Amino acid sequence: ALANTLWLAGGAPSALRFARALRDPEATQTAWLRAQLQRHATSQFGRAHDFAALRTTADYARAVPIAEYAAFAPAIERVRLGERAVLTCDPVVRLAPTSGSTGARKLVPFTASLSRGFSVAVAAWMHDLVRQRPGIVGGPAYWSVSPLADEDAASGAGEGVTSPASSAAIAVGFADDAEYLGGAAAALVRQALAAPDSLRHVRDVPTFWALTLLALLGQRDLRLISVWHPSFLDLLVESAEAVWPLLIEAIACGECPWRDALPPAARHAFQSRAHPERAAELRRIGAHDWARWWPRLQVVSCWGDQAAGGGWQRLRRALPGVLVQPKGLLATEGVVTIPYGDARPLAVTSHFFEFLDAHGEVRLTHQLQRGASYEVVLTNGGGLWRYRLGDVVECTGHLHATPSLRFVGRSGRVSDLRGEKLSEAFVAEALRSLWGDSVEPAYCAMRAHDDGSQAGYELLVSPDAVNAPSVALAERLEQALQENPHYALARRLGQLQPVRVVEVGESRRAEELLAHGGRLGDAKPRVLIGAARE
């Protein structure tokens, strides 16, 4: 409670600035950009683009081209090898790895300015959350920990390992997720966590689930659970049944049967006192009634858009007294939106944003129109200037003068088996039309298949969609997809087979969680799987 209170107090000025900025996003964004241009005018990038002479957002747009990651990769490689003042004048403290939509690893430079961008956004979000649920201050929180993938371990991600190419090289990865916030905020967050970040070093997935459950079940006072995809929480809860007697005994006697799976330096996190009363309480509740495991739980935060929508709705039904809040749109490169009341406004005090409309024209924050979709272009404090983030959002309205945005899909994700060119955004709308006002299933996505002679698409749905006949679902999806003339032509010519419906269980949802870089729970929701081109 003390750590939470101190963290909130430290973030109060940022939260107040954000609340004020919502009423004048144009001035806020202009001031943010101007400060960054002045600060980094003497960097290599700043000199090459004459930052010192730029005065307006229009000047900036004329001087700096919109670019994708490949344009920054050579400069980031020089940063990795220790060269200074390349993209920014601020020192790069870490390079954060992210897989991107194509699976190729990208390294995002992190500076103190970029950390501040994350910190001020989280501060505004948490202050609003406390306004809605004051009880979250009084106990610990679980922020999902993902086990390191093999490639992360090999690269030294999270270990602070530097490249042997240079003694001044920049470390790749963060020691833990709290480091995104930087400074005192990171230290206070760690004090309020219910599960140690050392769990990320456990490679065996069943053991990872067991240790996570042990850490969380020992916290009767748990107040907040933050995961990415709802399926992460589903899989965690479902893993409890197989090890429930061991979990109860471990809590009762204070001995962890899985400690040997942890690195020696992390084992102290699972040395605890015996809690026989808590063990007895959990024994009475049982492994299946997980909604009663944490009687003071206030908030669950998770993705709520697109393929995650059904899982989010199911959590709301399972936890009627808990605020199940859909997350804003976050990426390793920056924060796009945060949850704020019933809206998800743009994080206007964190970064500078531009948007590409359907015609490829650039729009600024104050120019977005309700109902229109845009691709996000981001300028952050870490040296990504007019960077195509690749996320497509829809403006759903405005909070004061600031647009509220909903994640639609990835701009580059297009499936083109036989010339149909189905974008993820279009597929997302087609899938949404299947359910209308009824409750979506926990899982729903469309997967491309092509064996050389026959090609087409499968509608993947979880078992809770059985009330909707497969034939009717397939027919409705066909009708929606044929709004795309290229798809309709390919179907008429027999180049594509009719849509077929496939019921999938937890293994398919686990595959989705592992789809990006092998990290459980880190991927954005996907509704178009197996795309032929990205």
Coordinates of C-alpha atoms in Angstrom, one line a residue:
A1 CA 0.0 0.0 0.0
L2 CA 2.9 2.4 0.8
A3 CA 4.6 1.6 -2.5
N4 CA 1.4 2.1 -4.4
T5 CA 0.7 5.4 -2.6
L6 CA 4.2 6.8 -3.2
W7 CA 4.1 5.8 -6.9
L8 CA 0.8 7.5 -7.4
A9 CA 2.0 10.6 -5.6
G10 CA 5.0 10.8 -7.9
G11 CA 2.8 10.5 -11.0
A12 CA 0.2 13.0 -9.9
P13 CA 1.7 16.0 -11.8
S14 CA 1.9 13.9 -15.0
A15 CA -1.8 12.8 -14.5
L16 CA -2.9 16.4 -14.1
R17 CA -1.0 17.5 -17.2
F18 CA -2.6 14.8 -19.2
A19 CA -6.1 15.7 -17.9
R20 CA -5.5 19.3 -19.0
A21 CA -4.0 18.3 -22.3
L22 CA -7.2 16.5 -23.3
R23 CA -8.8 19.9 -23.9
D24 CA -6.1 21.2 -26.2
P25 CA -4.2 18.3 -27.9
E26 CA -3.0 20.5 -30.8
A27 CA -1.1 22.8 -28.5
T28 CA 0.2 19.9 -26.4
Q29 CA 1.5 18.0 -29.4
T30 CA 3.1 21.0 -31.0
A31 CA 4.9 21.9 -27.8
W32 CA 6.1 18.3 -27.3
L33 CA 7.5 18.1 -30.9
R34 CA 9.2 21.5 -30.7
A35 CA 10.9 20.5 -27.5
Q36 CA 12.2 17.3 -29.0
L37 CA 13.5 19.0 -32.1
Q38 CA 15.4 21.6 -30.0
R39 CA 16.8 18.9 -27.7
H40 CA 18.1 16.7 -30.5
A41 CA 19.1 19.3 -33.1
T42 CA 22.8 18.4 -32.7
S43 CA 22.4 14.6 -33.1
Q44 CA 23.5 13.1 -36.5
F45 CA 19.8 12.7 -37.5
G46 CA 19.0 16.2 -36.3
R47 CA 21.8 17.9 -38.3
A48 CA 21.0 15.8 -41.4
H49 CA 17.4 17.1 -41.3
D50 CA 18.1 20.6 -40.0
F51 CA 16.1 20.3 -36.8
A52 CA 17.4 23.7 -35.7
A53 CA 15.5 25.5 -38.5
L54 CA 12.2 23.7 -37.9
R55 CA 9.5 25.7 -36.2
T56 CA 6.2 24.1 -37.0
T57 CA 4.7 20.7 -37.5
A58 CA 4.5 21.5 -41.2
D59 CA 8.2 22.2 -41.3
Y60 CA 8.8 18.9 -39.6
A61 CA 6.7 17.0 -42.1
R62 CA 8.5 18.6 -45.1
A63 CA 12.0 17.9 -43.6
V64 CA 11.6 14.4 -42.4
P65 CA 10.1 11.5 -44.5
I66 CA 7.8 8.9 -43.0
A67 CA 9.8 5.8 -42.7
E68 CA 9.6 2.1 -41.6
Y69 CA 12.0 0.3 -39.3
A70 CA 14.4 -0.6 -42.2
A71 CA 15.3 3.0 -42.6
F72 CA 16.4 3.3 -39.0
A73 CA 18.1 -0.1 -38.8
P74 CA 21.6 1.0 -39.9
A75 CA 21.6 3.8 -37.4
I76 CA 20.4 1.6 -34.6
E77 CA 23.1 -0.9 -35.4
R78 CA 25.7 1.9 -34.9
V79 CA 24.0 2.7 -31.6
R80 CA 24.2 -0.9 -30.5
L81 CA 28.0 -0.9 -31.2
G82 CA 28.4 2.1 -29.0
E83 CA 28.2 5.2 -31.2
R84 CA 26.7 8.2 -29.5
A85 CA 24.3 11.0 -30.6
V86 CA 23.1 9.1 -33.7
L87 CA 19.3 9.4 -33.6
T88 CA 19.1 11.5 -30.3
C89 CA 21.4 13.5 -28.1
D90 CA 20.2 11.5 -25.1
P91 CA 22.2 8.4 -24.2
V92 CA 20.6 5.1 -25.2
V93 CA 20.4 3.0 -22.1
R94 CA 18.9 -0.1 -23.6
L95 CA 17.8 -1.6 -26.9
A96 CA 14.4 -3.3 -26.4
P97 CA 13.8 -6.3 -28.7
T98 CA 10.4 -6.7 -30.4
S99 CA 9.4 -9.2 -33.0
G100 CA 7.2 -7.0 -35.2
S101 CA 4.4 -8.3 -37.4
T102 CA 6.7 -10.2 -39.7
G103 CA 8.6 -12.0 -37.0
A104 CA 11.9 -10.3 -37.8
R105 CA 13.5 -8.9 -34.6
K106 CA 13.7 -5.2 -34.2
L107 CA 15.7 -3.3 -31.6
V108 CA 14.0 -0.1 -30.2
P109 CA 16.4 2.4 -28.6
F110 CA 15.3 3.4 -25.1
T111 CA 16.4 6.7 -23.6
A112 CA 15.3 8.6 -20.5
S113 CA 12.9 10.6 -22.7
L114 CA 11.2 7.5 -24.0
S115 CA 10.9 6.0 -20.5
R116 CA 9.2 9.3 -19.4
G117 CA 6.7 8.8 -22.3
F118 CA 5.7 5.5 -20.9
S119 CA 5.7 6.7 -17.3
V120 CA 3.5 9.7 -17.8
A121 CA 1.0 7.6 -19.8
V122 CA 0.9 4.9 -17.1
A123 CA 0.5 7.6 -14.4
A124 CA -2.5 9.1 -16.1
W125 CA -4.1 5.6 -16.6
M126 CA -3.5 4.5 -13.0
H127 CA -4.8 7.8 -11.5
D128 CA -8.0 7.4 -13.5
L129 CA -8.2 3.7 -12.4
V130 CA -7.8 4.6 -8.8
R131 CA -10.6 7.1 -9.2
Q132 CA -12.8 4.3 -10.4
R133 CA -11.6 1.6 -8.0
P134 CA -9.8 3.2 -5.0
G135 CA -9.3 -0.3 -3.4
I136 CA -6.5 -1.2 -5.8
V137 CA -4.1 0.9 -3.7
G138 CA -4.4 -1.3 -0.7
G139 CA -2.7 -4.5 -2.0
P140 CA -0.3 -6.0 -4.5
A141 CA -0.7 -6.4 -8.3
Y142 CA 0.2 -9.0 -10.8
W143 CA 1.7 -7.7 -14.1
S144 CA 2.1 -10.7 -16.4
V145 CA 5.5 -12.2 -16.6
S146 CA 6.4 -14.0 -19.9
P147 CA 9.1 -16.6 -20.0
L148 CA 12.1 -15.7 -22.1
A149 CA 12.1 -17.3 -25.6
D150 CA 15.2 -19.3 -26.6
E151 CA 16.3 -16.5 -28.9
D152 CA 16.0 -13.9 -26.1
A153 CA 18.3 -16.0 -23.9
A154 CA 20.8 -16.4 -26.7
S155 CA 20.9 -12.7 -27.4
G156 CA 21.2 -11.8 -23.7
A157 CA 17.9 -10.0 -23.7
G158 CA 17.0 -9.1 -20.1
E159 CA 20.4 -10.0 -18.9
G160 CA 22.2 -6.7 -19.6
V161 CA 24.7 -8.7 -21.9
T162 CA 26.6 -6.5 -24.2
S163 CA 28.0 -7.4 -27.6
P164 CA 31.7 -8.4 -27.6
A165 CA 32.1 -6.1 -30.6
S166 CA 32.6 -3.1 -28.4
S167 CA 33.2 -2.5 -24.7
A168 CA 30.8 0.5 -25.0
A169 CA 28.0 -1.5 -26.7
I170 CA 24.4 -1.1 -25.6
A171 CA 22.7 -3.9 -23.7
V172 CA 19.8 -5.6 -25.4
G173 CA 16.6 -6.1 -23.4
F174 CA 15.4 -5.1 -20.0
A175 CA 16.1 -6.7 -16.6
D176 CA 12.4 -6.6 -16.1
D177 CA 9.2 -4.9 -17.4
A178 CA 9.3 -2.3 -14.7
E179 CA 12.4 -0.8 -16.3
Y180 CA 10.2 0.6 -19.1
L181 CA 9.1 3.2 -16.5
G182 CA 12.6 4.1 -15.4
G183 CA 14.0 5.6 -12.2
A184 CA 12.1 5.7 -8.9
A185 CA 8.8 4.6 -10.6
A186 CA 10.4 1.3 -11.5
A187 CA 11.6 0.7 -8.0
L188 CA 8.2 1.4 -6.5
V189 CA 6.4 -0.8 -9.0
R190 CA 8.7 -3.7 -8.1
Q191 CA 7.7 -3.3 -4.4
A192 CA 4.1 -3.8 -5.2
L193 CA 4.3 -6.9 -7.5
A194 CA 2.8 -10.1 -6.4
A195 CA 5.0 -12.4 -8.5
P196 CA 8.8 -12.0 -9.0
D197 CA 10.1 -11.2 -12.4
S198 CA 12.6 -14.1 -12.0
L199 CA 9.8 -16.3 -13.3
R200 CA 10.8 -15.2 -16.8
H201 CA 13.9 -17.5 -16.5
V202 CA 11.7 -20.7 -16.2
R203 CA 11.8 -22.3 -19.6
D204 CA 9.4 -25.3 -18.8
V205 CA 5.9 -24.0 -19.4
P206 CA 4.0 -26.2 -16.9
T207 CA 6.6 -25.3 -14.2
F208 CA 6.2 -21.6 -15.1
W209 CA 2.4 -21.8 -14.6
A210 CA 2.8 -23.7 -11.3
L211 CA 5.3 -21.2 -9.9
T212 CA 3.2 -18.2 -11.0
L213 CA 0.1 -19.8 -9.4
L214 CA 2.0 -20.4 -6.2
A215 CA 3.1 -16.7 -6.1
L216 CA -0.4 -15.4 -6.7
L217 CA -2.4 -17.8 -4.6
G218 CA -0.3 -16.8 -1.6
Q219 CA -1.5 -13.3 -2.1
R220 CA -5.1 -13.3 -0.7
D221 CA -5.0 -9.5 -0.9
L222 CA -4.3 -9.3 -4.6
R223 CA -6.0 -6.3 -6.1
L224 CA -5.1 -6.0 -9.8
I225 CA -4.3 -8.5 -12.5
S226 CA -2.8 -7.1 -15.7
V227 CA -2.2 -9.5 -18.6
W228 CA -2.1 -9.0 -22.4
H229 CA -4.3 -11.5 -24.1
P230 CA -7.2 -12.9 -22.0
S231 CA -6.1 -16.4 -23.0
F232 CA -3.0 -15.9 -20.8
L233 CA -5.2 -15.8 -17.8
D234 CA -7.3 -18.7 -19.1
L235 CA -4.3 -20.9 -19.5
L236 CA -2.9 -19.9 -16.1
V237 CA -6.2 -20.8 -14.3
E238 CA -6.6 -24.1 -16.3
S239 CA -3.2 -25.2 -15.3
A240 CA -4.1 -25.2 -11.6
E241 CA -6.1 -28.4 -11.6
A242 CA -3.2 -30.7 -12.4
V243 CA -1.0 -29.3 -9.6
W244 CA -3.7 -28.1 -7.1
P245 CA -2.7 -30.6 -4.2
L246 CA 0.9 -29.5 -4.6
L247 CA 0.0 -25.9 -4.5
I248 CA -2.1 -26.2 -1.4
E249 CA 0.6 -28.2 0.4
A250 CA 3.3 -25.6 -0.6
I251 CA 1.2 -22.7 0.8
A252 CA 0.4 -24.7 4.0
C253 CA 4.1 -25.5 4.8
G254 CA 5.9 -22.7 3.0
E255 CA 8.1 -25.1 0.9
C256 CA 8.2 -24.7 -2.9
P257 CA 8.5 -28.0 -4.7
W258 CA 9.5 -26.2 -8.0
R259 CA 12.4 -24.1 -6.6
D260 CA 15.0 -26.1 -8.4
A261 CA 13.6 -24.9 -11.7
L262 CA 14.6 -21.3 -10.8
P263 CA 18.1 -19.9 -11.2
P264 CA 19.9 -19.9 -7.8
A265 CA 19.8 -16.2 -7.5
A266 CA 16.0 -16.2 -7.9
R267 CA 15.1 -18.9 -5.4
H268 CA 14.9 -16.6 -2.4
A269 CA 11.7 -15.2 -4.0
F270 CA 10.0 -18.5 -3.1
Q271 CA 11.2 -18.8 0.5
S272 CA 8.1 -18.0 2.5
R273 CA 6.4 -18.6 5.8
A274 CA 3.8 -21.3 6.1
H275 CA 0.2 -20.0 5.7
P276 CA -2.1 -22.9 6.8
E277 CA -5.2 -20.7 7.1
R278 CA -4.8 -19.5 3.5
A279 CA -4.2 -23.1 2.4
A280 CA -7.4 -24.3 4.1
E281 CA -9.4 -21.5 2.5
L282 CA -8.2 -22.4 -1.0
R283 CA -8.8 -26.1 -0.3
R284 CA -12.4 -25.3 0.5
I285 CA -12.8 -23.1 -2.7
G286 CA -11.2 -25.7 -5.0
A287 CA -9.3 -25.5 -8.3
H288 CA -12.3 -24.6 -10.5
D289 CA -13.9 -21.7 -8.7
W290 CA -11.1 -19.3 -9.5
A291 CA -13.3 -16.2 -9.2
R292 CA -13.2 -16.7 -5.4
W293 CA -9.4 -17.2 -5.1
W294 CA -8.8 -13.4 -4.5
P295 CA -11.8 -11.9 -2.6
R296 CA -10.4 -8.4 -2.8
L297 CA -9.6 -8.4 -6.5
Q298 CA -10.6 -5.0 -8.0
V299 CA -9.4 -4.9 -11.6
V300 CA -8.4 -7.2 -14.5
S301 CA -6.7 -5.4 -17.4
C302 CA -6.3 -7.2 -20.7
W303 CA -6.7 -6.7 -24.5
G304 CA -10.4 -6.3 -25.4
D305 CA -10.2 -5.6 -29.2
Q306 CA -10.5 -7.9 -32.2
A307 CA -9.6 -11.5 -31.6
A308 CA -9.4 -10.8 -27.8
G309 CA -12.9 -9.4 -27.6
G310 CA -14.7 -12.7 -26.8
G311 CA -12.2 -13.6 -24.1
W312 CA -12.6 -10.1 -22.6
Q313 CA -16.4 -10.5 -22.5
R314 CA -16.1 -14.0 -20.9
L315 CA -13.9 -12.5 -18.1
R316 CA -16.6 -9.8 -17.5
R317 CA -19.2 -12.6 -17.0
A318 CA -16.9 -14.6 -14.8
L319 CA -16.0 -11.6 -12.5
P320 CA -19.2 -9.6 -12.1
G321 CA -17.8 -7.6 -9.2
V322 CA -14.5 -6.8 -10.8
L323 CA -13.7 -4.0 -13.3
V324 CA -12.5 -5.9 -16.4
Q325 CA -10.9 -3.1 -18.3
P326 CA -9.8 -3.3 -22.0
K327 CA -6.2 -2.1 -22.4
G328 CA -5.1 0.8 -24.5
L329 CA -2.9 0.3 -27.5
L330 CA 0.7 -0.1 -26.5
A331 CA 3.8 -1.1 -28.4
T332 CA 7.5 -1.4 -27.6
E333 CA 8.0 1.8 -29.6
G334 CA 5.5 3.8 -27.5
V335 CA 2.1 4.2 -26.0
V336 CA -0.7 5.1 -28.4
T337 CA -3.8 5.1 -26.2
I338 CA -4.6 4.5 -22.5
P339 CA -7.9 3.4 -20.8
Y340 CA -9.5 6.5 -19.3
G341 CA -13.0 6.2 -18.0
D342 CA -15.1 4.7 -20.8
A343 CA -12.7 6.0 -23.5
R344 CA -9.2 5.3 -24.8
P345 CA -7.7 8.7 -25.6
L346 CA -4.5 9.2 -27.4
A347 CA -1.4 9.5 -25.2
V348 CA -0.9 13.1 -26.2
T349 CA 1.7 14.0 -23.5
S350 CA 3.9 11.0 -24.3
H351 CA 4.8 11.2 -28.0
F352 CA 4.0 13.1 -31.2
F353 CA 1.5 11.4 -33.5
E354 CA 0.5 11.7 -37.1
F355 CA -2.0 9.5 -38.9
L356 CA -2.4 8.3 -42.5
D357 CA -5.9 8.3 -43.7
A358 CA -7.5 5.9 -46.3
H359 CA -6.0 8.1 -49.1
G360 CA -2.5 8.2 -47.7
E361 CA -2.9 11.8 -46.5
V362 CA -1.3 12.9 -43.3
R363 CA -3.7 14.0 -40.5
L364 CA -2.7 15.4 -37.1
T365 CA -4.3 14.5 -33.8
H366 CA -6.9 17.4 -33.8
Q367 CA -7.9 16.5 -37.4
L368 CA -9.2 13.0 -36.8
Q369 CA -12.9 12.3 -37.6
R370 CA -15.2 9.9 -35.8
G371 CA -15.8 6.7 -37.7
A372 CA -12.7 7.0 -39.9
S373 CA -9.7 4.6 -39.8
Y374 CA -6.0 5.7 -39.8
E375 CA -2.5 4.2 -39.7
V376 CA -0.4 5.4 -36.8
V377 CA 2.8 7.3 -37.4
L378 CA 4.8 7.8 -34.3
T379 CA 7.6 10.1 -33.2
N380 CA 9.0 9.0 -29.8
G381 CA 11.7 10.2 -27.5
G382 CA 14.0 7.4 -28.3
G383 CA 14.9 8.4 -31.9
L384 CA 12.2 7.0 -34.1
W385 CA 11.1 10.0 -36.2
R386 CA 7.9 9.8 -38.2
Y387 CA 7.9 6.0 -37.8
R388 CA 5.2 3.9 -39.3
L389 CA 4.1 1.9 -36.4
G390 CA 1.9 -0.4 -38.6
D391 CA -1.2 -0.3 -36.3
V392 CA -4.5 0.8 -37.8
V393 CA -7.0 2.5 -35.5
E394 CA -10.5 3.7 -35.7
C395 CA -11.6 7.0 -34.2
T396 CA -14.6 6.1 -32.0
G397 CA -15.2 9.6 -30.7
H398 CA -13.5 12.3 -28.6
L399 CA -12.8 12.9 -24.9
H400 CA -13.0 16.6 -24.7
A401 CA -10.9 17.5 -27.8
T402 CA -8.7 14.4 -27.9
P403 CA -9.6 11.5 -30.1
S404 CA -10.5 8.1 -28.6
L405 CA -9.1 5.2 -30.7
R406 CA -9.9 1.5 -31.1
F407 CA -7.3 -0.9 -32.5
V408 CA -8.4 -2.4 -35.8
G409 CA -5.5 -4.4 -37.0
R410 CA -2.1 -4.3 -38.7
S411 CA -1.8 -2.2 -41.8
G412 CA 0.7 -4.6 -43.5
R413 CA -1.1 -7.9 -42.8
V414 CA -2.7 -8.9 -46.1
S415 CA -3.6 -12.4 -47.2
D416 CA -3.3 -12.9 -50.9
L417 CA -3.6 -16.6 -51.8
R418 CA -5.3 -16.1 -55.2
G419 CA -5.3 -12.3 -55.7
E420 CA -8.1 -11.6 -53.1
K421 CA -6.0 -9.2 -51.0
L422 CA -7.8 -9.5 -47.7
S423 CA -6.5 -7.0 -45.1
E424 CA -6.7 -7.7 -41.4
A425 CA -8.8 -4.7 -40.8
F426 CA -11.4 -5.9 -43.4
V427 CA -11.4 -9.4 -41.9
A428 CA -11.9 -8.0 -38.4
E429 CA -15.1 -6.2 -39.6
A430 CA -16.3 -9.3 -41.3
L431 CA -15.9 -11.4 -38.2
R432 CA -17.6 -8.8 -36.1
S433 CA -20.6 -8.9 -38.3
L434 CA -21.1 -12.6 -37.5
W435 CA -22.1 -12.0 -34.0
G436 CA -24.1 -8.8 -34.2
D437 CA -25.5 -8.0 -30.7
S438 CA -24.9 -11.5 -29.4
V439 CA -21.9 -12.5 -27.2
E440 CA -18.7 -13.3 -29.1
P441 CA -17.0 -16.6 -28.5
A442 CA -13.8 -16.7 -26.4
Y443 CA -11.8 -17.2 -29.6
C444 CA -12.5 -16.3 -33.2
A445 CA -10.0 -15.8 -36.1
M446 CA -9.7 -16.6 -39.7
R447 CA -6.8 -18.8 -41.0
A448 CA -5.5 -19.1 -44.6
H449 CA -4.7 -22.5 -46.0
D450 CA -3.1 -23.5 -49.3
D451 CA -1.8 -27.0 -50.2
G452 CA -0.9 -26.0 -53.8
S453 CA -4.0 -27.3 -55.5
Q454 CA -6.7 -26.0 -53.2
A455 CA -6.7 -22.8 -51.2
G456 CA -9.2 -21.0 -48.9
Y457 CA -10.0 -19.9 -45.4
E458 CA -11.0 -21.5 -42.2
L459 CA -13.1 -19.8 -39.5
L460 CA -11.5 -20.8 -36.2
V461 CA -13.9 -20.6 -33.2
S462 CA -13.7 -21.8 -29.6
P463 CA -16.2 -24.4 -28.3
D464 CA -18.5 -21.8 -26.8
A465 CA -19.6 -20.9 -30.4
V466 CA -21.5 -24.2 -30.8
N467 CA -24.8 -22.5 -30.4
A468 CA -24.3 -21.0 -33.8
P469 CA -24.6 -23.7 -36.5
S470 CA -21.4 -24.1 -38.5
V471 CA -23.2 -23.9 -41.9
A472 CA -24.8 -20.6 -40.9
L473 CA -21.6 -19.2 -39.7
A474 CA -19.8 -20.2 -42.9
E475 CA -22.5 -18.7 -45.1
R476 CA -22.6 -15.4 -43.2
L477 CA -18.8 -15.1 -43.3
E478 CA -18.8 -15.8 -47.1
Q479 CA -21.4 -13.1 -47.6
A480 CA -19.3 -10.6 -45.6
L481 CA -16.0 -11.5 -47.4
Q482 CA -17.6 -11.2 -50.8
E483 CA -18.0 -7.5 -50.1
N484 CA -14.4 -7.5 -51.3
P485 CA -14.6 -7.8 -55.1
H486 CA -11.3 -9.6 -55.5
Y487 CA -12.4 -12.3 -53.1
A488 CA -15.8 -12.5 -54.8
L489 CA -14.1 -13.0 -58.2
A490 CA -11.7 -15.6 -56.9
R491 CA -14.7 -17.6 -55.4
R492 CA -16.7 -17.3 -58.7
L493 CA -13.7 -18.6 -60.6
G494 CA -13.2 -21.5 -58.2
Q495 CA -9.8 -20.3 -57.2
L496 CA -10.8 -20.3 -53.5
Q497 CA -12.7 -23.0 -51.7
P498 CA -15.7 -22.0 -49.5
V499 CA -15.1 -21.0 -46.0
R500 CA -15.1 -23.9 -43.5
V501 CA -15.6 -23.7 -39.7
V502 CA -13.1 -25.4 -37.4
E503 CA -13.6 -25.7 -33.7
V504 CA -10.4 -25.1 -31.7
G505 CA -9.5 -25.5 -28.1
E506 CA -6.9 -24.1 -25.8
S507 CA -3.9 -25.4 -27.8
R508 CA -4.8 -23.1 -30.7
R509 CA -5.1 -20.1 -28.3
A510 CA -1.8 -21.0 -26.8
E511 CA -0.2 -21.1 -30.3
E512 CA -1.5 -17.5 -30.8
L513 CA 0.1 -16.4 -27.5
L514 CA 3.4 -17.9 -28.7
A515 CA 3.1 -16.6 -32.3
H516 CA 5.3 -13.5 -31.8
G517 CA 8.8 -14.2 -30.8
G518 CA 7.9 -17.2 -28.7
R519 CA 6.7 -15.1 -25.7
L520 CA 3.6 -16.0 -23.8
G521 CA 1.1 -13.2 -23.8
D522 CA 3.1 -10.5 -25.6
A523 CA 1.3 -10.5 -29.0
K524 CA -1.5 -8.2 -30.1
P525 CA -4.8 -9.9 -30.8
R526 CA -4.7 -11.4 -34.3
V527 CA -7.8 -12.2 -36.5
L528 CA -5.9 -13.1 -39.7
I529 CA -3.6 -16.0 -39.4
G530 CA -1.2 -17.5 -42.0
A531 CA -1.3 -14.4 -44.1
A532 CA 0.6 -14.9 -47.4
R533 CA 2.1 -11.4 -47.5
E534 CA 2.9 -8.8 -44.7

